[in-house]
PDB file of C-alpha atoms in Angstrom:
ATOM      1  CA  UNK A1376     140.765  55.149 -82.580  1.00  0.00           C
ATOM      2  CA  UNK A1377     138.650  56.953 -80.310  1.00  0.00           C
ATOM      3  CA  UNK A1378     137.588  53.202 -77.950  1.00  0.00           C
ATOM      4  CA  UNK A1379     141.678  52.670 -77.920  1.00  0.00           C
ATOM      5  CA  UNK A1380     141.768  55.760 -76.162  1.00  0.00           C
ATOM      6  CA  UNK A1381     138.982  55.476 -73.919  1.00  0.00           C
ATOM      7  CA  UNK A1382     140.253  52.182 -72.652  1.00  0.00           C
ATOM      8  CA  UNK A1383     143.676  53.295 -72.134  1.00  0.00           C
ATOM      9  CA  UNK A1384     142.051  56.087 -70.091  1.00  0.00           C
ATOM     10  CA  UNK A1385     140.251  53.829 -67.870  1.00  0.00           C
ATOM     11  CA  UNK A1386     143.397  51.870 -67.277  1.00  0.00           C
ATOM     12  CA  UNK A1387     145.677  54.901 -66.856  1.00  0.00           C
ATOM     13  CA  UNK A1388     143.081  56.258 -63.770  1.00  0.00           C
ATOM     14  CA  UNK A1389     143.222  52.593 -62.036  1.00  0.00           C
ATOM     15  CA  UNK A1390     146.873  52.679 -61.800  1.00  0.00           C
ATOM     16  CA  UNK A1391     147.546  56.607 -61.109  1.00  0.00           C
ATOM     17  CA  UNK A1392     146.180  58.745 -58.466  1.00  0.00           C
ATOM     18  CA  UNK A1393     144.320  61.311 -60.191  1.00  0.00           C
ATOM     19  CA  UNK A1394     145.580  62.632 -63.964  1.00  0.00           C
ATOM     20  CA  UNK A1395     145.140  66.678 -65.317  1.00  0.00           C
ATOM     21  CA  UNK A1396     143.099  66.700 -68.418  1.00  0.00           C
ATOM     22  CA  UNK A1397     146.148  68.846 -69.894  1.00  0.00           C
ATOM     23  CA  UNK A1398     148.193  65.935 -68.943  1.00  0.00           C
ATOM     24  CA  UNK A1399     145.646  63.522 -71.134  1.00  0.00           C
ATOM     25  CA  UNK A1400     145.276  65.844 -73.416  1.00  0.00           C
ATOM     26  CA  UNK A1401     149.182  66.057 -73.831  1.00  0.00           C
ATOM     27  CA  UNK A1402     149.625  61.918 -73.696  1.00  0.00           C
ATOM     28  CA  UNK A1403     147.131  61.102 -76.158  1.00  0.00           C
ATOM     29  CA  UNK A1404     148.308  64.459 -78.314  1.00  0.00           C
ATOM     30  CA  UNK A1405     144.644  65.613 -78.452  1.00  0.00           C
ATOM     31  CA  UNK A1406     142.530  68.866 -77.029  1.00  0.00           C
ATOM     32  CA  UNK A1407     141.549  69.239 -73.480  1.00  0.00           C
ATOM     33  CA  UNK A1408     138.265  69.384 -75.213  1.00  0.00           C
ATOM     34  CA  UNK A1409     138.297  65.980 -76.860  1.00  0.00           C
ATOM     35  CA  UNK A1410     139.375  64.743 -73.011  1.00  0.00           C
ATOM     36  CA  UNK A1411     136.322  66.146 -71.360  1.00  0.00           C
ATOM     37  CA  UNK A1412     134.209  64.322 -73.913  1.00  0.00           C
ATOM     38  CA  UNK A1413     136.031  61.075 -73.174  1.00  0.00           C
ATOM     39  CA  UNK A1414     135.214  61.585 -69.694  1.00  0.00           C
ATOM     40  CA  UNK A1415     131.722  62.120 -70.235  1.00  0.00           C
ATOM     41  CA  UNK A1416     131.366  58.809 -72.462  1.00  0.00           C
ATOM     42  CA  UNK A1417     133.472  56.914 -69.614  1.00  0.00           C
ATOM     43  CA  UNK A1418     130.615  58.189 -66.994  1.00  0.00           C
ATOM     44  CA  UNK A1419     127.779  57.331 -68.961  1.00  0.00           C
ATOM     45  CA  UNK A1420     129.444  53.645 -69.465  1.00  0.00           C
ATOM     46  CA  UNK A1421     128.884  53.428 -65.553  1.00  0.00           C
ATOM     47  CA  UNK A1422     132.782  53.930 -64.527  1.00  0.00           C
ATOM     48  CA  UNK A1423     132.407  57.274 -62.169  1.00  0.00           C
ATOM     49  CA  UNK A1424     135.018  59.556 -62.569  1.00  0.00           C
ATOM     50  CA  UNK A1425     135.416  62.617 -60.026  1.00  0.00           C
ATOM     51  CA  UNK A1426     136.809  65.827 -61.266  1.00  0.00           C
ATOM     52  CA  UNK A1427     138.925  67.830 -58.734  1.00  0.00           C
ATOM     53  CA  UNK A1428     139.751  71.521 -59.576  1.00  0.00           C
ATOM     54  CA  UNK A1429     142.715  73.844 -58.374  1.00  0.00           C
ATOM     55  CA  UNK A1430     146.342  73.088 -58.277  1.00  0.00           C
ATOM     56  CA  UNK A1431     147.090  69.585 -58.400  1.00  0.00           C
ATOM     57  CA  UNK A1432     143.447  68.785 -59.838  1.00  0.00           C
ATOM     58  CA  UNK A1433     142.466  66.166 -62.177  1.00  0.00           C
ATOM     59  CA  UNK A1434     140.404  63.659 -62.748  1.00  0.00           C
ATOM     60  CA  UNK A1435     140.335  60.521 -60.793  1.00  0.00           C
ATOM     61  CA  UNK A1436     138.127  57.306 -60.492  1.00  0.00           C
ATOM     62  CA  UNK A1437     136.336  57.613 -57.220  1.00  0.00           C
ATOM     63  CA  UNK A1438     137.669  56.121 -54.471  1.00  0.00           C
ATOM     64  CA  UNK A1439     137.065  52.475 -53.523  1.00  0.00           C
ATOM     65  CA  UNK A1440     135.600  51.387 -57.069  1.00  0.00           C
ATOM     66  CA  UNK A1441     137.517  48.837 -58.848  1.00  0.00           C
ATOM     67  CA  UNK A1442     136.816  46.884 -61.927  1.00  0.00           C
ATOM     68  CA  UNK A1443     137.010  43.092 -61.778  1.00  0.00           C
ATOM     69  CA  UNK A1444     138.026  40.841 -64.293  1.00  0.00           C
ATOM     70  CA  UNK A1445     134.720  39.125 -63.985  1.00  0.00           C
ATOM     71  CA  UNK A1446     132.312  42.871 -64.163  1.00  0.00           C
ATOM     72  CA  UNK A1447     132.225  41.089 -67.900  1.00  0.00           C
ATOM     73  CA  UNK A1448     130.106  38.219 -68.283  1.00  0.00           C
ATOM     74  CA  UNK A1449     131.157  35.654 -71.374  1.00  0.00           C
ATOM     75  CA  UNK A1450     128.141  37.421 -73.128  1.00  0.00           C
ATOM     76  CA  UNK A1451     129.391  40.945 -72.702  1.00  0.00           C
ATOM     77  CA  UNK A1452     133.188  39.574 -73.976  1.00  0.00           C
ATOM     78  CA  UNK A1453     131.838  38.047 -76.802  1.00  0.00           C
ATOM     79  CA  UNK A1454     129.809  40.989 -78.078  1.00  0.00           C
ATOM     80  CA  UNK A1455     133.016  43.053 -77.547  1.00  0.00           C
ATOM     81  CA  UNK A1456     134.906  40.711 -79.475  1.00  0.00           C
ATOM     82  CA  UNK A1457     132.609  40.060 -82.416  1.00  0.00           C
ATOM     83  CA  UNK A1458     132.552  44.259 -82.722  1.00  0.00           C
ATOM     84  CA  UNK A1459     135.816  45.124 -82.781  1.00  0.00           C
ATOM     85  CA  UNK A1460     136.619  42.095 -85.038  1.00  0.00           C
ATOM     86  CA  UNK A1461     134.317  43.256 -87.681  1.00  0.00           C
ATOM     87  CA  UNK A1462     135.650  47.064 -87.356  1.00  0.00           C
ATOM     88  CA  UNK A1463     139.290  45.647 -88.043  1.00  0.00           C
ATOM     89  CA  UNK A1464     138.553  44.151 -91.710  1.00  0.00           C
ATOM     90  CA  UNK A1465     137.964  47.935 -92.596  1.00  0.00           C
ATOM     91  CA  UNK A1466     139.876  49.998 -90.045  1.00  0.00           C
ATOM     92  CA  UNK A1467     143.855  49.296 -90.220  1.00  0.00           C
ATOM     93  CA  UNK A1468     145.900  50.485 -87.584  1.00  0.00           C
ATOM     94  CA  UNK A1469     147.371  49.633 -84.405  1.00  0.00           C
ATOM     95  CA  UNK A1470     144.759  50.954 -82.465  1.00  0.00           C
ATOM     96  CA  UNK A1471     141.853  48.348 -82.790  1.00  0.00           C
ATOM     97  CA  UNK A1472     144.621  45.658 -82.525  1.00  0.00           C
ATOM     98  CA  UNK A1473     145.749  46.812 -79.329  1.00  0.00           C
ATOM     99  CA  UNK A1474     142.000  47.302 -77.959  1.00  0.00           C
ATOM    100  CA  UNK A1475     140.902  43.210 -78.835  1.00  0.00           C
ATOM    101  CA  UNK A1476     144.283  42.673 -76.605  1.00  0.00           C
ATOM    102  CA  UNK A1477     142.819  44.803 -74.035  1.00  0.00           C
ATOM    103  CA  UNK A1478     139.415  43.116 -74.118  1.00  0.00           C
ATOM    104  CA  UNK A1479     140.961  39.692 -74.319  1.00  0.00           C
ATOM    105  CA  UNK A1480     143.214  40.144 -71.641  1.00  0.00           C
ATOM    106  CA  UNK A1481     139.808  39.943 -69.564  1.00  0.00           C
ATOM    107  CA  UNK A1482     138.905  36.620 -70.465  1.00  0.00           C
ATOM    108  CA  UNK A1483     139.919  34.043 -68.148  1.00  0.00           C
ATOM    109  CA  UNK A1484     141.352  31.032 -69.504  1.00  0.00           C
ATOM    110  CA  UNK A1485     138.701  28.717 -68.505  1.00  0.00           C
ATOM    111  CA  UNK A1486     136.305  30.352 -71.101  1.00  0.00           C
ATOM    112  CA  UNK A1487     138.287  31.032 -73.457  1.00  0.00           C
ATOM    113  CA  UNK A1488     137.151  28.606 -76.187  1.00  0.00           C
ATOM    114  CA  UNK A1489     133.520  29.046 -75.071  1.00  0.00           C
ATOM    115  CA  UNK A1490     133.852  32.593 -76.496  1.00  0.00           C
ATOM    116  CA  UNK A1491     136.020  32.123 -79.219  1.00  0.00           C
ATOM    117  CA  UNK A1492     132.962  30.048 -80.027  1.00  0.00           C
ATOM    118  CA  UNK A1493     130.423  32.559 -79.618  1.00  0.00           C
ATOM    119  CA  UNK A1494     132.174  34.786 -81.588  1.00  0.00           C
ATOM    120  CA  UNK A1495     132.853  32.753 -84.741  1.00  0.00           C
ATOM    121  CA  UNK A1496     129.126  32.215 -84.476  1.00  0.00           C
ATOM    122  CA  UNK A1497     128.572  35.519 -85.761  1.00  0.00           C
ATOM    123  CA  UNK A1498     130.879  37.043 -88.821  1.00  0.00           C
ATOM    124  CA  UNK A1499     130.290  40.657 -89.933  1.00  0.00           C
ATOM    125  CA  UNK A1500     131.645  41.322 -93.328  1.00  0.00           C
ATOM    126  CA  UNK A1501     131.801  45.148 -94.220  1.00  0.00           C
ATOM    127  CA  UNK A1502     132.649  44.806 -97.503  1.00  0.00           C
ATOM    128  CA  UNK A1503     130.337  45.255-100.745  1.00  0.00           C
ATOM    129  CA  UNK A1504     129.914  42.225-102.615  1.00  0.00           C
ATOM    130  CA  UNK A1505     130.804  43.985-106.026  1.00  0.00           C
ATOM    131  CA  UNK A1506     133.391  47.042-106.530  1.00  0.00           C
ATOM    132  CA  UNK A1507     137.326  47.025-105.812  1.00  0.00           C
ATOM    133  CA  UNK A1508     137.781  50.727-105.202  1.00  0.00           C
ATOM    134  CA  UNK A1509     139.473  51.022-101.693  1.00  0.00           C
ATOM    135  CA  UNK A1510     137.947  53.522 -99.317  1.00  0.00           C
ATOM    136  CA  UNK A1511     140.551  52.785 -96.914  1.00  0.00           C
ATOM    137  CA  UNK A1512     142.614  55.865 -97.256  1.00  0.00           C
ATOM    138  CA  UNK A1513     139.470  57.875 -96.870  1.00  0.00           C
ATOM    139  CA  UNK A1514     138.428  56.151 -93.864  1.00  0.00           C
ATOM    140  CA  UNK A1515     142.172  57.046 -92.401  1.00  0.00           C
ATOM    141  CA  UNK A1516     141.839  60.632 -93.017  1.00  0.00           C
ATOM    142  CA  UNK A1517     138.523  61.304 -91.972  1.00  0.00           C
ATOM    143  CA  UNK A1518     138.750  59.108 -88.881  1.00  0.00           C
ATOM    144  CA  UNK A1519     142.174  61.444 -88.097  1.00  0.00           C
ATOM    145  CA  UNK A1520     139.829  64.949 -88.639  1.00  0.00           C
ATOM    146  CA  UNK A1521     137.247  63.301 -86.211  1.00  0.00           C
ATOM    147  CA  UNK A1522     140.202  62.789 -84.058  1.00  0.00           C
ATOM    148  CA  UNK A1523     141.545  65.792 -84.097  1.00  0.00           C
ATOM    149  CA  UNK A1524     138.579  68.298 -85.638  1.00  0.00           C
ATOM    150  CA  UNK A1525     140.539  69.470 -88.332  1.00  0.00           C
ATOM    151  CA  UNK A1526     138.850  70.653 -91.598  1.00  0.00           C
ATOM    152  CA  UNK A1527     138.242  68.584 -94.417  1.00  0.00           C
ATOM    153  CA  UNK A1528     138.600  69.313 -98.093  1.00  0.00           C
ATOM    154  CA  UNK A1529     136.876  67.229-100.713  1.00  0.00           C
ATOM    155  CA  UNK A1530     135.603  67.135-104.189  1.00  0.00           C
ATOM    156  CA  UNK A1531     132.535  65.624-104.696  1.00  0.00           C
ATOM    157  CA  UNK A1532     130.119  64.553-107.160  1.00  0.00           C
ATOM    158  CA  UNK A1533     126.705  64.859-106.137  1.00  0.00           C
ATOM    159  CA  UNK A1534     123.526  62.795-107.367  1.00  0.00           C
ATOM    160  CA  UNK A1535     123.144  64.687-110.865  1.00  0.00           C
ATOM    161  CA  UNK A1536     127.007  64.018-111.709  1.00  0.00           C
ATOM    162  CA  UNK A1537     128.135  67.881-111.148  1.00  0.00           C
ATOM    163  CA  UNK A1538     131.681  68.372-109.322  1.00  0.00           C
ATOM    164  CA  UNK A1539     131.886  70.548-106.376  1.00  0.00           C
ATOM    165  CA  UNK A1540     134.357  71.661-104.125  1.00  0.00           C
ATOM    166  CA  UNK A1541     133.207  71.601-100.393  1.00  0.00           C
ATOM    167  CA  UNK A1542     135.168  72.720 -97.228  1.00  0.00           C
ATOM    168  CA  UNK A1543     133.291  70.803 -94.229  1.00  0.00           C
ATOM    169  CA  UNK A1544     133.470  69.983 -90.777  1.00  0.00           C
ATOM    170  CA  UNK A1545     133.730  66.349 -89.924  1.00  0.00           C
ATOM    171  CA  UNK A1546     131.149  64.792 -87.011  1.00  0.00           C
ATOM    172  CA  UNK A1547     130.493  61.039 -88.084  1.00  0.00           C
ATOM    173  CA  UNK A1548     131.187  58.386 -89.672  1.00  0.00           C
ATOM    174  CA  UNK A1549     128.212  56.267 -90.647  1.00  0.00           C
ATOM    175  CA  UNK A1550     128.177  52.779 -92.442  1.00  0.00           C
ATOM    176  CA  UNK A1551     125.317  51.875 -94.021  1.00  0.00           C
ATOM    177  CA  UNK A1552     124.077  48.669 -95.956  1.00  0.00           C
ATOM    178  CA  UNK A1553     127.946  48.067 -97.006  1.00  0.00           C
ATOM    179  CA  UNK A1554     128.115  51.487 -98.166  1.00  0.00           C
ATOM    180  CA  UNK A1555     130.616  54.318 -96.167  1.00  0.00           C
ATOM    181  CA  UNK A1556     129.217  57.949 -95.473  1.00  0.00           C
ATOM    182  CA  UNK A1557     130.508  60.935 -93.810  1.00  0.00           C
ATOM    183  CA  UNK A1558     128.127  63.487 -91.712  1.00  0.00           C
ATOM    184  CA  UNK A1559     129.308  66.812 -91.995  1.00  0.00           C
ATOM    185  CA  UNK A1560     128.520  70.382 -91.636  1.00  0.00           C
ATOM    186  CA  UNK A1561     129.324  71.955 -94.770  1.00  0.00           C
ATOM    187  CA  UNK A1562     130.570  75.216 -94.871  1.00  0.00           C
ATOM    188  CA  UNK A1563     129.367  76.229 -98.436  1.00  0.00           C
ATOM    189  CA  UNK A1564     125.416  74.834 -98.019  1.00  0.00           C
ATOM    190  CA  UNK A1565     125.540  76.164 -94.452  1.00  0.00           C
ATOM    191  CA  UNK A1566     124.150  73.026 -93.201  1.00  0.00           C
ATOM    192  CA  UNK A1567     124.838  69.342 -92.288  1.00  0.00           C
ATOM    193  CA  UNK A1568     125.034  66.815 -94.904  1.00  0.00           C
ATOM    194  CA  UNK A1569     125.800  63.081 -95.233  1.00  0.00           C
ATOM    195  CA  UNK A1570     128.415  62.662 -98.304  1.00  0.00           C
ATOM    196  CA  UNK A1571     128.971  58.878 -99.279  1.00  0.00           C
ATOM    197  CA  UNK A1572     132.331  58.402 -99.557  1.00  0.00           C
ATOM    198  CA  UNK A1573     132.056  56.603-103.289  1.00  0.00           C
ATOM    199  CA  UNK A1574     131.092  59.898-104.730  1.00  0.00           C
ATOM    200  CA  UNK A1575     134.492  61.770-103.156  1.00  0.00           C
ATOM    201  CA  UNK A1576     136.764  61.823-105.848  1.00  0.00           C
ATOM    202  CA  UNK A1577     139.560  64.299-103.717  1.00  0.00           C
ATOM    203  CA  UNK A1578     140.169  64.563-100.039  1.00  0.00           C
ATOM    204  CA  UNK A1579     142.616  66.442 -97.948  1.00  0.00           C
ATOM    205  CA  UNK A1580     142.828  66.496 -94.404  1.00  0.00           C
ATOM    206  CA  UNK A1581     143.452  70.691 -93.684  1.00  0.00           C
ATOM    207  CA  UNK A1582     145.628  72.174 -90.887  1.00  0.00           C
ATOM    208  CA  UNK A1583     142.732  74.216 -90.049  1.00  0.00           C
ATOM    209  CA  UNK A1584     140.328  73.111 -86.815  1.00  0.00           C
ATOM    210  CA  UNK A1585     137.229  73.894 -85.797  1.00  0.00           C
ATOM    211  CA  UNK A1586     135.196  74.262 -82.740  1.00  0.00           C
ATOM    212  CA  UNK A1587     132.623  71.284 -82.748  1.00  0.00           C
ATOM    213  CA  UNK A1588     128.649  71.874 -82.854  1.00  0.00           C
ATOM    214  CA  UNK A1589     125.815  70.169 -82.295  1.00  0.00           C
ATOM    215  CA  UNK A1590     124.908  67.754 -84.992  1.00  0.00           C
ATOM    216  CA  UNK A1591     121.483  66.367 -85.817  1.00  0.00           C
ATOM    217  CA  UNK A1592     121.097  62.550 -86.277  1.00  0.00           C
ATOM    218  CA  UNK A1593     121.281  61.710 -89.751  1.00  0.00           C
ATOM    219  CA  UNK A1594     118.511  60.475 -92.008  1.00  0.00           C
ATOM    220  CA  UNK A1595     119.412  56.720 -92.268  1.00  0.00           C
ATOM    221  CA  UNK A1596     116.018  55.399 -93.087  1.00  0.00           C
ATOM    222  CA  UNK A1597     112.568  56.331 -94.270  1.00  0.00           C
ATOM    223  CA  UNK A1598     111.595  56.617 -90.211  1.00  0.00           C
ATOM    224  CA  UNK A1599     113.943  59.282 -90.000  1.00  0.00           C
ATOM    225  CA  UNK A1600     112.554  61.381 -92.702  1.00  0.00           C
ATOM    226  CA  UNK A1601     109.549  63.649 -92.105  1.00  0.00           C
ATOM    227  CA  UNK A1602     106.125  62.180 -92.790  1.00  0.00           C
ATOM    228  CA  UNK A1603     104.887  64.483 -95.489  1.00  0.00           C
ATOM    229  CA  UNK A1604     108.305  63.327 -97.444  1.00  0.00           C
ATOM    230  CA  UNK A1605     107.657  59.289 -96.734  1.00  0.00           C
ATOM    231  CA  UNK A1606     104.421  57.176 -98.136  1.00  0.00           C
ATOM    232  CA  UNK A1607     103.714  54.004 -99.440  1.00  0.00           C
ATOM    233  CA  UNK A1608     103.103  52.381-102.779  1.00  0.00           C
ATOM    234  CA  UNK A1609     101.466  49.591-103.877  1.00  0.00           C
ATOM    235  CA  UNK A1610     103.436  47.388-106.181  1.00  0.00           C
ATOM    236  CA  UNK A1611     102.113  44.524-108.592  1.00  0.00           C
ATOM    237  CA  UNK A1612     105.665  41.938-108.543  1.00  0.00           C
ATOM    238  CA  UNK A1613     106.622  39.159-109.913  1.00  0.00           C
ATOM    239  CA  UNK A1614     107.244  36.200-107.468  1.00  0.00           C
ATOM    240  CA  UNK A1615     111.058  36.312-108.214  1.00  0.00           C
ATOM    241  CA  UNK A1616     111.760  39.580-106.396  1.00  0.00           C
ATOM    242  CA  UNK A1617     109.809  38.506-103.113  1.00  0.00           C
ATOM    243  CA  UNK A1618     113.840  38.021-102.166  1.00  0.00           C
ATOM    244  CA  UNK A1619     114.929  41.416-103.078  1.00  0.00           C
ATOM    245  CA  UNK A1620     111.884  43.446-101.907  1.00  0.00           C
ATOM    246  CA  UNK A1621     112.204  41.603 -98.238  1.00  0.00           C
ATOM    247  CA  UNK A1622     115.337  44.076 -97.894  1.00  0.00           C
ATOM    248  CA  UNK A1623     112.667  46.898 -97.594  1.00  0.00           C
ATOM    249  CA  UNK A1624     109.113  45.738 -95.990  1.00  0.00           C
ATOM    250  CA  UNK A1625     108.373  42.431 -93.888  1.00  0.00           C
ATOM    251  CA  UNK A1626     106.500  39.538 -95.649  1.00  0.00           C
ATOM    252  CA  UNK A1627     103.405  40.952 -93.621  1.00  0.00           C
ATOM    253  CA  UNK A1628     103.281  43.602 -96.457  1.00  0.00           C
ATOM    254  CA  UNK A1629     103.080  41.050 -99.419  1.00  0.00           C
ATOM    255  CA  UNK A1630      99.442  39.708-100.850  1.00  0.00           C
ATOM    256  CA  UNK A1631      99.581  36.907-103.061  1.00  0.00           C
ATOM    257  CA  UNK A1632      97.901  37.088-106.468  1.00  0.00           C
ATOM    258  CA  UNK A1633      97.308  34.038-108.682  1.00  0.00           C
ATOM    259  CA  UNK A1634     100.173  31.980-109.021  1.00  0.00           C
ATOM    260  CA  UNK A1635     103.199  34.170-110.140  1.00  0.00           C
ATOM    261  CA  UNK A1636     102.504  37.433-108.396  1.00  0.00           C
ATOM    262  CA  UNK A1637     102.213  39.638-105.649  1.00  0.00           C
ATOM    263  CA  UNK A1638     100.785  42.652-104.167  1.00  0.00           C
ATOM    264  CA  UNK A1639     103.143  44.915-102.632  1.00  0.00           C
ATOM    265  CA  UNK A1640     102.792  47.928 -99.652  1.00  0.00           C
ATOM    266  CA  UNK A1641     106.635  48.858 -99.778  1.00  0.00           C
ATOM    267  CA  UNK A1642     107.693  51.887 -98.256  1.00  0.00           C
ATOM    268  CA  UNK A1643     108.643  54.980-100.265  1.00  0.00           C
ATOM    269  CA  UNK A1644     110.364  58.578-100.811  1.00  0.00           C
ATOM    270  CA  UNK A1645     110.064  60.691-103.903  1.00  0.00           C
ATOM    271  CA  UNK A1646     113.464  60.652-105.019  1.00  0.00           C
ATOM    272  CA  UNK A1647     115.948  59.218-107.325  1.00  0.00           C
ATOM    273  CA  UNK A1648     117.151  56.877-105.626  1.00  0.00           C
ATOM    274  CA  UNK A1649     113.913  55.304-105.068  1.00  0.00           C
ATOM    275  CA  UNK A1650     112.673  55.724-108.687  1.00  0.00           C
ATOM    276  CA  UNK A1651     115.666  54.337-109.861  1.00  0.00           C
ATOM    277  CA  UNK A1652     115.399  51.129-107.330  1.00  0.00           C
ATOM    278  CA  UNK A1653     111.659  50.485-109.244  1.00  0.00           C
ATOM    279  CA  UNK A1654     113.173  51.071-112.587  1.00  0.00           C
ATOM    280  CA  UNK A1655     115.707  48.478-111.729  1.00  0.00           C
ATOM    281  CA  UNK A1656     112.870  45.772-111.421  1.00  0.00           C
ATOM    282  CA  UNK A1657     112.061  46.267-115.360  1.00  0.00           C
ATOM    283  CA  UNK A1658     108.651  44.466-116.493  1.00  0.00           C
ATOM    284  CA  UNK A1659     108.959  42.029-113.281  1.00  0.00           C
ATOM    285  CA  UNK A1660     107.211  45.092-111.052  1.00  0.00           C
ATOM    286  CA  UNK A1661     103.908  47.723-111.689  1.00  0.00           C
ATOM    287  CA  UNK A1662     103.409  50.231-109.943  1.00  0.00           C
ATOM    288  CA  UNK A1663      99.453  50.656-108.836  1.00  0.00           C
ATOM    289  CA  UNK A1664      99.316  53.505-106.930  1.00  0.00           C
ATOM    290  CA  UNK A1665      99.074  55.900-105.886  1.00  0.00           C
ATOM    291  CA  UNK A1666      98.866  58.148-109.111  1.00  0.00           C
ATOM    292  CA  UNK A1667     101.379  60.905-108.704  1.00  0.00           C
ATOM    293  CA  UNK A1668     104.271  58.009-108.896  1.00  0.00           C
ATOM    294  CA  UNK A1669     102.522  55.881-111.522  1.00  0.00           C
ATOM    295  CA  UNK A1670     102.250  59.081-113.917  1.00  0.00           C
ATOM    296  CA  UNK A1671     106.631  59.534-112.673  1.00  0.00           C
ATOM    297  CA  UNK A1672     107.376  56.187-113.651  1.00  0.00           C
ATOM    298  CA  UNK A1673     105.394  56.076-117.088  1.00  0.00           C
ATOM    299  CA  UNK A1674     107.547  59.574-117.522  1.00  0.00           C
ATOM    300  CA  UNK A1675     110.780  58.186-116.691  1.00  0.00           C
ATOM    301  CA  UNK A1676     110.572  54.636-118.916  1.00  0.00           C
ATOM    302  CA  UNK A1677     109.754  56.860-121.602  1.00  0.00           C
ATOM    303  CA  UNK A1678     112.429  58.999-120.848  1.00  0.00           C
ATOM    304  CA  UNK A1679     114.695  56.123-120.886  1.00  0.00           C
ATOM    305  CA  UNK A1680     113.155  54.524-124.176  1.00  0.00           C
ATOM    306  CA  UNK A1681     113.170  57.780-126.509  1.00  0.00           C
ATOM    307  CA  UNK A1682     117.199  57.150-126.028  1.00  0.00           C
ATOM    308  CA  UNK A1683     116.842  53.733-127.594  1.00  0.00           C
ATOM    309  CA  UNK A1684     114.740  54.823-130.108  1.00  0.00           C
ATOM    310  CA  UNK A1685     116.553  57.866-131.609  1.00  0.00           C
ATOM    311  CA  UNK A1686     119.143  57.219-134.161  1.00  0.00           C
ATOM    312  CA  UNK A1687     122.897  56.748-133.593  1.00  0.00           C
TER     313      UNK A1687
END
C-alpha cells in the first residue's frame, strides 16, 4: 500500500542524512520513477525534501526540519485512524497494519482514550448490504499492478452481457456506493475506461510493465458528465419512495402533491442505469417530463410486458 511506503520513507529520511532514489527503489522493491512520485507526494504534504544530484547525491529532509509528535492534533489523529481502519476491512495485508501502528505511535498516552472515542463515533463499512462474492483477490491483484506499473489481463462482461478480453494499464482504484471500480487505459479501445470489479470474470497480473501516462478524472457523478448528457426529469412518486430518492437529490426538490404523492426534480442521464432505476420503482413512479424520457419509459415497459404476455 502506498501510504505505508510514504510513511516509511519519511521515517527513513528522518533517521538518515541522505538516501538515493536507487537505494529507496531497491529497499521498497519499486521503480525509481515510483520513488520520485512518492517524494513529490511527501513534499505536497508539507514536508520539505531536498534533492542533491551527482555522486553521493540523493534525497534528504531540509536541515533543521523536525516532525514532532505534537504536529498531529487530536482531530488529525482521529481522522487518520478512521480512514485507515475503514480500509483494513476490505484491504488485507501487513502494510495497513504497520501504518496503523505508526500512526498510533503518535498518540500521547493522556489523549488515547479521547481519540479512541472519536474514532468509534464513525464506523465506515465499505461492504455491500447484499451479495457474497469476495472482491478481495481482485483488489490485491490490482494493488500489486498499481504498485509495479504492470499490465492486467481481464475478461469483462459489459452492460449488454457480452464478454470481451482486455489488456489494460491500471491507474486508480475507486470505491463508490459499495461498489469497486478500477480506472484503466484499455489497449483494445485505445481510451480510458472505468471497469466495475463485479463485472470482471477473470483477472491476471501480467509480467509486462508499462510507462504511466496522464490519466483523466473518472466520471463518478452526474456533475462530472458533459452538460449535454445531463438533464432533469420530473417524476410523480408515491411517498413510500421518498427515502430511496433522497439518495439522488435533496429534499428541497420534492414538492408535496395531495396526501400521498410528491413531484420530484431528479438529475438524470439517458443510459440503462437511470432507466433501470426508474423501472425499478414500478407503479409508484410516473415520469411526467421530458417527453423523450417518458416515451422511452413507455417503450421499455411495453417490451417488458410483451415477455410475460407471450405464451411459454
